[in-house]
Tab-separated table of C-alpha atoms in Angstrom:
chain	number	residue	atom	x	y	z
L	839	MET	CA	94.520	92.005	78.463
L	840	SER	CA	96.587	92.827	82.209
L	841	ARG	CA	97.235	89.186	84.460
L	842	HIS	CA	95.456	90.962	87.187
L	843	PRO	CA	91.379	91.480	87.014
L	844	GLY	CA	91.280	94.115	89.293
L	845	GLN	CA	93.845	96.360	86.438
L	846	ARG	CA	90.547	96.318	84.309
L	847	GLY	CA	88.713	98.049	86.922
L	848	ARG	CA	91.762	100.744	87.361
L	849	ARG	CA	91.706	101.353	83.462
L	850	ARG	CA	88.061	101.899	83.182
L	851	ALA	CA	88.720	104.441	86.092
L	852	LEU	CA	92.168	106.076	84.388
L	853	ARG	CA	89.997	106.683	81.366
L	854	GLN	CA	87.219	107.927	83.789
L	855	LEU	CA	89.445	110.421	85.461
L	856	GLY	CA	90.971	111.560	81.936
L	857	GLY	CA	87.171	112.846	81.079
L	858	ALA	CA	86.939	114.423	83.778
L	859	LEU	CA	90.265	116.678	83.861
L	860	GLY	CA	88.822	117.183	79.760
L	861	ALA	CA	85.629	118.673	81.423
L	862	TRP	CA	87.626	120.870	83.644
L	863	ALA	CA	90.081	122.122	81.007
L	864	SER	CA	86.674	122.948	79.149
L	865	GLY	CA	85.235	125.040	81.937
L	866	LEU	CA	82.951	122.382	83.353
L	867	ALA	CA	82.758	122.065	87.041
L	868	VAL	CA	85.115	119.546	88.079
L	869	PRO	CA	86.506	119.308	91.762
L	870	ALA	CA	90.567	120.611	91.380
L	871	TRP	CA	91.411	116.927	93.023
L	872	ALA	CA	90.740	115.602	89.421
L	873	GLN	CA	93.915	115.250	87.705
L	874	GLY	CA	95.885	111.853	87.238
L	875	TYR	CA	99.424	111.578	86.662
L	876	GLY	CA	100.706	112.953	83.822
L	877	ALA	CA	97.853	115.070	82.833
L	878	ARG	CA	98.334	118.260	81.259
L	879	ALA	CA	98.745	121.376	84.292
L	880	PRO	CA	99.849	124.754	84.026
L	881	SER	CA	103.135	125.562	83.220
L	882	PRO	CA	105.410	127.148	85.880
L	883	ALA	CA	107.202	130.216	85.512
L	884	ALA	CA	110.891	129.793	84.808
L	885	SER	CA	112.998	129.313	87.847
L	886	ASP	CA	115.976	131.175	89.462
L	887	PRO	CA	119.280	129.222	87.669
L	888	VAL	CA	121.604	130.433	89.978
L	889	ALA	CA	118.867	129.266	93.265
L	890	ALA	CA	118.631	126.077	91.231
L	891	ALA	CA	121.820	125.488	91.460
L	892	ALA	CA	123.260	126.566	94.851
L	893	PRO	CA	121.744	123.216	97.775
L	894	PRO	CA	120.271	124.347	100.740
L	895	GLN	CA	122.980	124.712	103.459
L	896	PRO	CA	121.412	123.255	106.719
L	897	ALA	CA	122.331	125.428	109.890
L	898	PRO	CA	124.984	123.372	112.238
L	899	VAL	CA	123.122	120.863	114.939
L	900	PRO	CA	122.184	122.282	118.413
L	901	GLY	CA	124.179	120.853	121.013
L	902	SER	CA	122.192	118.036	122.850
L	903	SER	CA	123.017	114.811	124.267
L	904	ALA	CA	120.771	111.333	125.157
L	905	THR	CA	120.552	112.093	128.667
L	906	ASP	CA	119.890	115.789	129.006
L	907	GLY	CA	116.238	115.711	128.265
L	908	SER	CA	116.603	117.155	124.937
L	909	GLU	CA	115.590	116.070	121.378
L	910	VAL	CA	117.102	117.061	118.070
L	911	ARG	CA	114.731	116.775	115.113
L	912	LEU	CA	115.982	117.039	111.852
L	913	ALA	CA	114.159	117.109	108.003
L	914	LEU	CA	115.122	117.311	104.821
L	915	LEU	CA	112.050	118.038	102.440
L	916	LEU	CA	112.769	117.670	98.814
L	917	GLY	CA	109.632	118.373	96.355
L	918	ASN	CA	110.019	119.118	92.208
L	919	ARG	CA	107.004	120.556	90.597
L	920	GLN	CA	108.785	121.345	87.678
L	921	TYR	CA	109.046	118.107	84.939
L	922	PRO	CA	108.409	118.428	81.227
L	923	GLU	CA	104.952	118.972	79.642
L	924	PRO	CA	102.751	117.542	80.589
L	925	PHE	CA	104.109	116.051	83.466
L	926	ASP	CA	104.254	119.258	85.576
L	927	LEU	CA	102.793	118.886	89.685
L	928	PRO	CA	101.363	121.695	90.653
L	929	PRO	CA	100.775	121.240	94.132
L	930	ILE	CA	104.231	120.374	95.240
L	931	PRO	CA	105.456	124.163	96.673
L	932	LYS	CA	102.077	123.963	99.065
L	933	ASN	CA	103.455	120.342	100.113
L	934	LEU	CA	106.838	121.332	101.272
L	935	ARG	CA	105.243	124.953	102.613
L	936	ASP	CA	102.911	123.245	104.383
L	937	LEU	CA	104.912	120.298	105.651
L	938	LYS	CA	107.545	121.944	106.254
L	939	GLY	CA	105.178	124.326	109.404
L	940	ALA	CA	103.675	121.535	110.669
L	941	LEU	CA	107.067	119.887	111.227
L	942	GLU	CA	108.294	123.133	112.694
L	943	HIS	CA	105.521	123.063	114.869
L	944	ARG	CA	106.888	119.547	116.386
L	945	GLY	CA	110.348	120.574	116.735
L	946	PHE	CA	111.786	120.258	113.701
L	947	GLN	CA	114.924	121.968	112.239
L	948	VAL	CA	113.722	121.846	108.819
L	949	THR	CA	115.748	122.389	105.180
L	950	ASP	CA	112.921	122.563	102.131
L	951	ALA	CA	114.627	122.236	98.354
L	952	LEU	CA	112.355	122.726	95.661
L	953	ASP	CA	112.687	121.888	91.986
L	954	ARG	CA	116.252	120.475	92.283
L	955	ASP	CA	118.063	119.073	89.519
L	956	LEU	CA	119.695	115.538	89.995
L	957	ALA	CA	123.340	117.325	91.477
L	958	SER	CA	121.312	120.222	93.367
L	959	SER	CA	119.520	117.331	94.423
L	960	ARG	CA	122.300	114.704	95.723
L	961	ALA	CA	123.985	117.937	97.414
L	962	ALA	CA	121.482	118.595	99.546
L	963	ILE	CA	121.257	115.070	100.520
L	964	ASP	CA	125.020	114.980	101.022
L	965	GLY	CA	124.359	117.485	103.248
L	966	PHE	CA	121.706	116.365	105.358
L	967	ILE	CA	123.623	113.400	105.772
L	968	ARG	CA	126.805	115.196	107.058
L	969	LEU	CA	124.276	116.860	109.477
L	970	ALA	CA	122.748	113.549	110.797
L	971	GLN	CA	125.787	111.597	111.373
L	972	THR	CA	126.539	114.562	114.216
L	973	ALA	CA	123.147	114.296	115.955
L	974	PRO	CA	122.960	112.391	118.839
L	975	PRO	CA	121.653	109.097	119.558
L	976	ASN	CA	117.915	109.818	120.461
L	977	ALA	CA	117.935	112.378	117.183
L	978	THR	CA	114.604	111.861	114.779
L	979	LEU	CA	115.829	112.197	111.334
L	980	LEU	CA	113.499	112.540	108.590
L	981	PHE	CA	113.267	112.579	105.105
L	982	TYR	CA	110.199	113.579	102.499
L	983	PHE	CA	110.349	113.525	99.121
L	984	SER	CA	107.078	114.660	96.735
L	985	GLY	CA	107.299	114.535	92.973
L	986	HIS	CA	107.678	111.795	90.374
L	987	GLY	CA	108.546	108.263	90.977
L	988	VAL	CA	108.939	104.818	89.254
L	989	GLN	CA	110.252	101.469	89.273
L	990	ILE	CA	112.841	99.905	87.008
L	991	ASP	CA	114.766	97.187	87.530
L	992	SER	CA	112.753	96.224	90.995
L	993	ALA	CA	114.557	99.718	92.472
L	994	ASN	CA	112.659	102.686	93.245
L	995	LEU	CA	113.556	105.723	91.571
L	996	LEU	CA	112.942	109.045	92.553
L	997	LEU	CA	113.050	112.197	89.450
L	998	PRO	CA	114.518	115.016	90.242
L	999	ALA	CA	113.045	118.161	88.435
L	1000	GLY	CA	113.720	118.307	84.819
L	1001	LEU	CA	113.568	114.557	84.167
L	1002	SER	CA	110.768	113.381	81.533
L	1003	PRO	CA	109.058	110.659	83.142
L	1004	ALA	CA	108.685	109.411	79.847
L	1005	LEU	CA	112.370	108.619	79.200
L	1006	GLN	CA	113.577	105.216	78.531
L	1007	SER	CA	114.324	103.131	81.319
L	1008	ASP	CA	117.951	103.826	81.408
L	1009	ALA	CA	118.223	107.362	81.239
L	1010	MET	CA	115.660	107.476	83.751
L	1011	ARG	CA	118.215	104.955	86.112
L	1012	LYS	CA	121.336	106.685	85.142
L	1013	GLY	CA	119.070	110.394	86.311
L	1014	SER	CA	117.077	109.731	88.919
L	1015	LEU	CA	117.808	108.876	92.844
L	1016	GLN	CA	117.555	105.490	94.364
L	1017	LEU	CA	115.581	105.991	97.484
L	1018	LEU	CA	117.143	102.917	99.358
L	1019	SER	CA	120.775	103.351	98.105
L	1020	ASP	CA	120.794	107.208	97.624
L	1021	VAL	CA	119.027	108.071	100.747
L	1022	VAL	CA	117.456	105.504	103.148
L	1023	GLY	CA	120.397	103.193	103.353
L	1024	ARG	CA	123.100	106.045	103.833
L	1025	LEU	CA	120.973	108.082	107.119
L	1026	PRO	CA	122.659	106.911	110.108
L	1027	GLU	CA	120.687	104.954	113.055
L	1028	ARG	CA	119.788	106.505	115.874
L	1029	PRO	CA	119.919	103.679	118.246
L	1030	GLN	CA	117.524	105.868	121.031
L	1031	GLY	CA	115.728	107.898	117.968
L	1032	GLN	CA	114.316	107.403	114.793
L	1033	VAL	CA	114.814	107.726	110.916
L	1034	ILE	CA	111.654	108.000	108.840
L	1035	ALA	CA	111.073	108.555	105.139
L	1036	VAL	CA	108.255	109.453	103.329
L	1037	VAL	CA	107.639	109.705	99.911
L	1038	ASP	CA	104.407	111.414	98.414
L	1039	ALA	CA	104.991	110.532	94.708
L	1040	CYS	CA	103.016	109.484	91.850
L	1041	ARG	CA	103.754	106.202	91.640
L	1042	THR	CA	103.072	105.093	87.773
L	1043	THR	CA	104.186	106.305	84.318
L	1044	LEU	CA	100.961	106.855	82.077
L	1045	LYS	CA	101.678	103.539	80.609
L	1046	GLN	CA	102.680	101.706	84.012
L	1047	ALA	CA	99.140	102.839	85.308
L	1048	THR	CA	97.524	100.010	83.190
L	1049	GLU	CA	100.189	97.598	83.713
L	1050	ASP	CA	100.629	97.554	87.313
L	1051	ALA	CA	104.133	98.811	87.843
L	1052	GLY	CA	104.242	101.612	90.149
L	1053	LEU	CA	107.121	101.378	93.154
L	1054	ASN	CA	107.865	98.449	94.576
L	1055	GLN	CA	107.765	96.944	98.105
L	1056	VAL	CA	110.126	97.549	100.878
L	1057	GLU	CA	111.082	96.626	104.136
L	1058	ALA	CA	112.887	98.931	106.035
L	1059	PRO	CA	116.330	98.763	107.965
L	1060	PRO	CA	116.502	98.597	111.830
L	1061	GLY	CA	115.336	101.946	113.469
L	1062	CYS	CA	113.922	103.189	110.809
L	1063	VAL	CA	109.713	103.831	109.010
L	1064	ILE	CA	109.282	104.379	105.546
L	1065	ALA	CA	105.575	105.572	104.046
L	1066	PHE	CA	104.534	105.782	100.699
L	1067	SER	CA	101.561	107.856	99.702
L	1068	THR	CA	99.984	104.594	97.780
L	1069	GLY	CA	100.479	101.050	97.479
L	1070	ALA	CA	102.990	99.347	95.136
L	1071	GLY	CA	102.087	99.221	91.474
L	1072	ARG	CA	99.235	101.731	91.965
L	1073	PRO	CA	98.631	105.596	90.864
L	1074	ALA	CA	98.820	108.676	93.278
L	1075	ILE	CA	96.679	111.538	92.254
L	1076	ALA	CA	97.364	115.016	92.075
L	1077	PRO	CA	95.581	118.126	91.987
L	1078	ALA	CA	95.653	120.301	89.185
L	1079	VAL	CA	95.641	123.560	90.766
L	1080	GLU	CA	98.988	125.324	93.006
L	1081	THR	CA	96.042	125.925	96.290
L	1082	GLN	CA	95.657	122.451	97.334
L	1083	ASN	CA	97.632	119.620	98.640
L	1084	THR	CA	98.171	116.121	97.713
L	1085	PHE	CA	95.908	113.738	99.369
L	1086	TYR	CA	98.279	112.111	101.157
L	1087	THR	CA	100.697	115.278	102.346
L	1088	GLY	CA	97.431	116.938	103.343
L	1089	SER	CA	96.514	114.689	105.450
L	1090	LEU	CA	99.831	114.459	106.996
L	1091	VAL	CA	99.780	118.137	107.651
L	1092	ARG	CA	96.777	118.196	109.197
L	1093	LEU	CA	97.409	115.007	111.534
L	1094	LEU	CA	100.802	116.100	112.228
L	1095	ALA	CA	98.696	119.377	113.820
L	1096	SER	CA	95.662	117.950	115.675
L	1097	THR	CA	97.004	114.366	116.652
L	1098	SER	CA	97.790	113.839	120.495
L	1099	ASP	CA	101.364	114.843	121.716
L	1100	GLU	CA	101.176	111.561	122.766
L	1101	THR	CA	100.999	109.396	119.796
L	1102	SER	CA	103.857	108.262	117.976
L	1103	PHE	CA	105.371	108.710	114.416
L	1104	SER	CA	104.261	104.978	113.720
L	1105	GLU	CA	100.954	105.434	114.731
L	1106	LEU	CA	100.633	108.672	112.816
L	1107	PHE	CA	101.389	107.120	109.769
L	1108	GLN	CA	98.715	104.530	110.549
L	1109	LEU	CA	96.282	107.158	110.893
L	1110	VAL	CA	97.272	109.011	107.875
L	1111	LYS	CA	97.079	105.864	106.175
L	1112	GLN	CA	93.408	105.497	107.413
L	1113	ASP	CA	92.521	108.661	106.727
L	1114	VAL	CA	93.404	109.064	103.185
L	1115	ARG	CA	91.823	106.133	102.184
L	1116	GLU	CA	88.684	106.954	104.054
L	1117	THR	CA	88.848	110.492	102.324
L	1118	MET	CA	89.340	109.035	98.789
L	1119	LEU	CA	86.520	106.558	98.961
L	1120	LYS	CA	84.092	109.154	100.113
L	1121	HIS	CA	85.305	111.620	97.046
L	1122	PRO	CA	82.336	112.992	94.882
L	1123	VAL	CA	84.099	112.285	91.963
L	1124	GLU	CA	83.932	108.405	90.954
L	1125	ALA	CA	86.972	108.007	89.164
L	1126	ILE	CA	88.892	109.432	92.399
L	1127	ARG	CA	86.974	106.773	94.294
L	1128	LYS	CA	87.942	104.064	92.216
L	1129	LEU	CA	91.317	104.814	92.295
L	1130	ALA	CA	91.781	105.776	96.314
L	1131	GLN	CA	94.868	105.166	97.317
L	1132	ASP	CA	96.048	102.972	100.351
L	1133	PRO	CA	99.205	104.290	101.430
L	1134	PHE	CA	102.221	101.494	101.975
L	1135	ILE	CA	104.138	101.254	105.655
L	1136	ALA	CA	107.439	100.084	106.410
L	1137	ASP	CA	108.269	100.150	110.048
L	1138	ASN	CA	111.329	98.840	111.622
L	1139	SER	CA	111.529	101.199	114.513
L	1140	ARG	CA	113.251	100.330	117.853
L	1141	SER	CA	111.881	103.208	119.250
L	1142	ARG	CA	108.620	104.670	120.382
L	1143	VAL	CA	109.025	108.657	119.571
L	1144	THR	CA	106.005	110.792	120.072
L	1145	LEU	CA	104.894	113.759	118.200
L	1146	ALA	CA	105.829	116.145	120.561
L	1147	PRO	CA	109.078	115.943	122.384
L	1148	ARG	CA	109.667	115.123	125.672
L	1149	SER	CA	110.365	118.574	127.016
L	1150	VAL	CA	106.981	119.686	125.235
L	1151	ARG	CA	104.777	116.974	127.037
L	1152	GLU	CA	106.353	117.336	130.079
L	1153	THR	CA	104.613	121.049	130.243
L	1154	ARG	CA	101.476	119.811	129.271
L	1155	GLY	CA	99.823	117.722	132.286
L	1156	PRO	CA	100.203	113.915	133.308
L	1157	ARG	CA	99.685	111.576	130.684
L	1158	PHE	CA	97.138	109.822	131.822
L	1159	ALA	CA	93.748	111.558	133.183
L	1160	ASN	CA	93.657	108.879	136.315
L	1161	ARG	CA	94.890	105.589	137.835
L	1162	ASN	CA	91.983	103.483	136.162
L	1163	GLU	CA	93.179	104.779	132.460
L	1164	GLU	CA	96.654	103.941	133.145
L	1165	ALA	CA	95.823	100.620	134.234
L	1166	ASP	CA	93.751	99.996	131.449
L	1167	TRP	CA	96.485	101.206	128.792
L	1168	GLN	CA	98.816	99.327	130.926
L	1169	ARG	CA	96.515	96.007	130.296
L	1170	LEU	CA	96.076	96.774	126.762
L	1171	GLN	CA	100.065	97.243	126.258
L	1172	GLU	CA	100.598	93.972	127.465
L	1173	ALA	CA	98.163	92.197	125.478
L	1174	THR	CA	99.522	90.040	122.090
L	1175	TRP	CA	97.179	87.919	120.837
L	1176	PRO	CA	94.896	89.811	118.295
L	1177	PRO	CA	91.369	88.929	119.796
L	1178	GLU	CA	92.279	90.117	123.290
L	1179	VAL	CA	93.986	93.323	121.833
L	1180	LEU	CA	91.031	94.251	120.115
L	1181	GLN	CA	88.676	93.656	123.374
L	1182	LEU	CA	90.820	95.869	125.313
L	1183	ALA	CA	91.276	98.326	122.442
L	1184	ASP	CA	87.486	98.693	122.351
L	1185	ALA	CA	87.268	99.200	126.282
L	1186	TYR	CA	89.771	101.630	126.469
L	1187	LEU	CA	88.027	104.071	124.208
L	1188	ARG	CA	85.082	103.292	125.145
L	1189	ASP	CA	85.839	104.077	128.862
L	1190	HIS	CA	88.645	106.992	128.158
L	1191	PRO	CA	87.166	108.443	124.571
L	1192	ASP	CA	89.416	111.494	125.284
L	1193	SER	CA	92.708	110.235	126.262
L	1194	LYS	CA	96.022	111.574	125.124
L	1195	LEU	CA	96.535	108.129	123.976
L	1196	ALA	CA	93.251	107.470	122.018
L	1197	GLY	CA	95.305	107.759	118.727
L	1198	ALA	CA	97.537	104.699	119.707
L	1199	ALA	CA	94.584	102.732	120.811
L	1200	LYS	CA	92.559	103.406	117.890
L	1201	VAL	CA	95.153	102.339	115.633
L	1202	ALA	CA	95.544	98.953	117.744
L	1203	ARG	CA	91.922	98.520	117.476
L	1204	THR	CA	91.981	98.855	113.671
L	1205	GLY	CA	95.096	96.289	113.479
L	1206	SER	CA	94.022	93.906	115.650
L	1207	ASP	CA	90.095	93.477	114.350
L	1208	ASN	CA	92.226	93.130	110.767
L	1209	ALA	CA	94.407	90.606	112.335
L	1210	ALA	CA	92.138	88.849	113.941
L	1211	ARG	CA	90.051	88.372	111.175
L	1212	LEU	CA	92.808	87.055	109.331
L	1213	LEU	CA	94.059	84.443	111.731
L	1214	LYS	CA	90.578	83.078	111.005
L	1215	ARG	CA	91.812	82.031	107.334
L	1216	SER	CA	92.395	78.620	106.810
L	1217	ASP	CA	95.270	79.644	104.851
L	1218	VAL	CA	96.923	80.949	107.781
L	1219	ARG	CA	98.147	78.246	110.593
L	1220	LEU	CA	99.569	80.610	113.183
L	1221	TYR	CA	97.919	79.974	116.781
L	1222	LYS	CA	97.568	81.882	119.760
L	1223	SER	CA	100.673	79.864	121.115
L	1224	ALA	CA	102.884	81.955	118.333
L	1225	PHE	CA	101.817	85.463	120.287
L	1226	GLN	CA	102.669	83.963	123.757
L	1227	LEU	CA	105.866	86.461	125.585
L	1228	GLN	CA	107.882	83.373	127.164
L	1229	ASP	CA	110.578	83.748	128.995
L	1230	GLY	CA	113.986	84.340	127.495
L	1231	LEU	CA	112.970	86.113	124.306
L	1232	SER	CA	114.832	89.202	123.171
L	1233	GLU	CA	113.893	92.753	123.187
L	1234	ASP	CA	113.692	92.403	119.745
L	1235	GLU	CA	111.063	89.560	119.495
L	1236	ARG	CA	108.639	90.883	122.169
L	1237	ARG	CA	108.243	94.254	120.372
L	1238	ASP	CA	107.711	92.458	117.237
L	1239	ILE	CA	105.090	90.164	118.616
L	1240	ALA	CA	103.373	92.932	119.785
L	1241	ARG	CA	103.063	94.580	117.073
L	1242	ALA	CA	102.644	91.511	115.172
L	1243	GLY	CA	99.444	91.584	117.150
L	1244	ILE	CA	98.067	94.655	115.550
L	1245	GLY	CA	98.747	93.724	112.158
L	1246	ASP	CA	102.329	95.285	111.556
L	1247	LYS	CA	103.100	92.784	108.640
L	1248	ASP	CA	106.859	93.822	108.934
L	1249	ALA	CA	106.878	92.194	112.460
L	1250	ALA	CA	105.117	89.299	111.254
L	1251	ALA	CA	107.802	88.626	108.576
L	1252	ARG	CA	110.919	88.881	111.140
L	1253	MET	CA	109.544	86.813	113.714
L	1254	GLY	CA	109.125	84.181	110.857
L	1255	ARG	CA	112.767	84.453	110.160
L	1256	ARG	CA	113.340	83.940	113.584
L	1257	ALA	CA	111.686	80.933	113.800
L	1258	MET	CA	113.525	79.617	110.564
L	1259	ALA	CA	116.805	80.447	112.094
L	1260	LYS	CA	116.395	78.199	115.128
L	1261	GLY	CA	115.529	75.356	112.903
L	1262	GLY	CA	113.737	71.728	113.637
L	1263	ALA	CA	110.293	72.490	114.916
L	1264	GLY	CA	110.800	76.367	113.819
L	1265	LEU	CA	110.162	75.762	110.218
L	1266	GLN	CA	106.145	75.124	110.719
L	1267	ARG	CA	106.101	78.207	112.788
L	1268	TYR	CA	108.396	80.264	109.959
L	1269	GLU	CA	105.534	78.983	107.707
L	1270	GLY	CA	102.721	80.134	109.625
L	1271	TRP	CA	104.526	83.686	110.356
L	1272	LEU	CA	105.050	84.332	106.715
L	1273	GLN	CA	101.718	82.871	105.580
L	1274	TYR	CA	100.362	85.811	108.085
L	1275	ALA	CA	102.358	88.837	106.858
L	1276	SER	CA	101.466	87.907	103.154
L	1277	ALA	CA	97.657	88.025	104.358
L	1278	LEU	CA	98.573	91.239	106.139
L	1279	GLY	CA	100.232	92.857	102.937
L	1280	ASN	CA	103.857	91.972	102.598
L	1281	GLY	CA	104.551	90.902	99.408
L	1282	ILE	CA	108.419	90.519	100.199
L	1283	ALA	CA	107.521	87.700	102.559
L	1284	ALA	CA	104.816	86.188	100.145
L	1285	TYR	CA	107.772	86.070	97.520
L	1286	GLU	CA	110.317	84.475	100.001
L	1287	LEU	CA	107.781	81.648	101.260
L	1288	ALA	CA	106.983	80.889	97.345
L	1289	LEU	CA	110.843	80.438	97.277
L	1290	HIS	CA	110.525	78.460	100.227
L	1291	TYR	CA	107.986	75.938	98.956
L	1292	ARG	CA	109.645	75.695	95.359
L	1293	ARG	CA	113.135	74.207	97.724
L	1294	GLN	CA	110.678	71.996	99.742
L	1295	GLU	CA	109.251	70.718	96.233
L	1296	GLN	CA	106.183	71.778	96.508
L	1297	PRO	CA	105.453	73.827	93.269
L	1298	VAL	CA	101.672	74.608	93.782
L	1299	MET	CA	102.436	76.222	96.811
L	1300	ALA	CA	104.811	78.003	95.524
L	1301	SER	CA	102.932	79.095	92.247
L	1302	ARG	CA	100.306	80.468	94.677
L	1303	TYR	CA	102.780	82.568	97.172
L	1304	GLU	CA	104.866	83.992	93.880
L	1305	SER	CA	100.994	84.751	92.506
L	1306	ILE	CA	100.134	86.497	95.841
L	1307	ALA	CA	103.205	88.821	96.279
L	1308	ARG	CA	102.610	89.907	92.721
L	1309	GLU	CA	99.411	90.809	93.213
L	1310	LEU	CA	100.521	92.680	96.540
L	1311	GLY	CA	103.324	94.724	93.855
L	1312	TYR	CA	106.017	93.097	94.836
L	1313	ASN	CA	108.701	93.053	91.869
L	1314	PRO	CA	111.828	90.831	93.082
L	1315	PRO	CA	115.081	91.765	91.460
L	1316	THR	CA	116.282	90.186	88.925
L	1317	SER	CA	119.136	88.233	90.756
L	1318	LEU	CA	116.512	87.055	93.214
L	1319	ASP	CA	113.870	86.465	90.589
L	1320	ASN	CA	116.374	84.022	89.117
L	1321	VAL	CA	116.404	81.571	92.400
L	1322	ARG	CA	112.918	80.225	91.355
L	1323	LYS	CA	114.247	79.109	87.658
C-alpha cells in the first residue's frame, strides 16, 4: 500500500485509463487523449540513420547589443517519439512543429532536433550552448524537451530516443541527459534577459505511476524559469495519435499565439498552468480528470521579458489606453500584501477588461487569492509586516517580496533564507517564510524547514515538514537526506 492516501485514487484512475485505451484499440469511441504513460502506440517508420547521426547546426547569432533596441531570442527544441515498444510517443513531432512556429512568431531563432540518440542530443545541446554564450546580455534563451523523463537518485533524467524507460536505473542514468547538470546549469545567465527551460515529459515509468516517483522538484538558478508539464511525482498524459499535441504543449502553443504582447514569459507559464489544469479537469474522460496535470514552475527570473520583443511592442500603440489605467496598474504593482493585491487586481480587471496587461493582472489575482487564504492558516506564521518594502532593501529583496505577494513559492523561500542569514530576530521570520513557501508548494523549502526543526530538537515539527516535502514530490539527494539521520 502506498504511504500516501491520494495514491489509491491515482491507481484507480490509471486502471480506468488503461481500460479506456483497451476500448480505443478495439474500435470503440474513446477520445484520442486517452493514453497514459507507457500505453502501446503505433510504431513509427524507421528514421534515416544519416539524418539521425547529424546534430542540427544552429545559425550564427545576429549582431546585437543590449542598447540598440533589438533582442536576440534563441531556442532549442529537443523531442523524442521513437522509444522501444510500448513506449512510443506519437504526438512529439507535432509538439515540435507547432511550438517552433509559435516561437518563431515571437521572434525566436529556433533549432529543432527530433529523435536524437544520446550522442546527437549532447551535440545539439553543446551547439546551442556555444551559440548562447555569444548572445548579448539581454538575450532570451529557451530549451524545450518533450519525451520520456524519470527521476533516479533525486536527479531528473531526460531520455534520448531509443532508450527504454523500462531499463534498470544504472543503464538509464548512464544513457540519459540530466536536466540540471547537462542543460540548465550550463546555459549562461543573461543579466538583462532570461533563461527558460520547459520539460513536457511523461513523468513516471509504469511502476512509478503508482508509487509517487516522477521527476523531482527543483529550484531555478538566478535569471532562469523552469516549467514542468506536471507536478513532481505525477504522470503526464499523451495522446495515442500523431494529430494531437500533448495537453501542456497544446496549451503553450495556443497561449503563445493568443496572449497579449505585454505578458511576460513568467506570467505566460502561470496562465498555461491554469489552462492545462482547467482543461483536464473538464475533460469528458473520467480517468483523465482524475489524472489532471498540475504543471510545476520554478521561477528565479531577474528581468521582466515580454512575449513580444520591444521593437514589436513599440509598433502596436501605447501600453495603456488612458492615464486612469496607467495609474491603476501602478497601484497594483506597488502592492505587496496579498489581500491588498487581490483587491487591486479585481478592480483593475473590472475597470480595464481589455487591457494589454489583463493577463498579468489575472496571474496576480489568482496568486494573491491563494496566498491570502494560506496566510490565514494557523500553521503559517507570517504577517503583514514581512511584506513591507522597507528602506534599505536590495532590488532582489523588493522583487521577491512582490512576487511572494502573488504566491511565488520560490520567492518566499529566498526571503526566508535571507532572514536566516541575518540571524537573531530573523530566525522567527525565517520559519514563517518557509512555512509560507511550503504551503505554496515548495517541497525543497519544506525539507529545509524539517532539517531546521531537527537541529532545533523539535522532532514532531521536523517529521511533519519532512512528510510535507515528500507529499509535494521532493526527494532529497542522498547526501542531504543523511543529514537528518
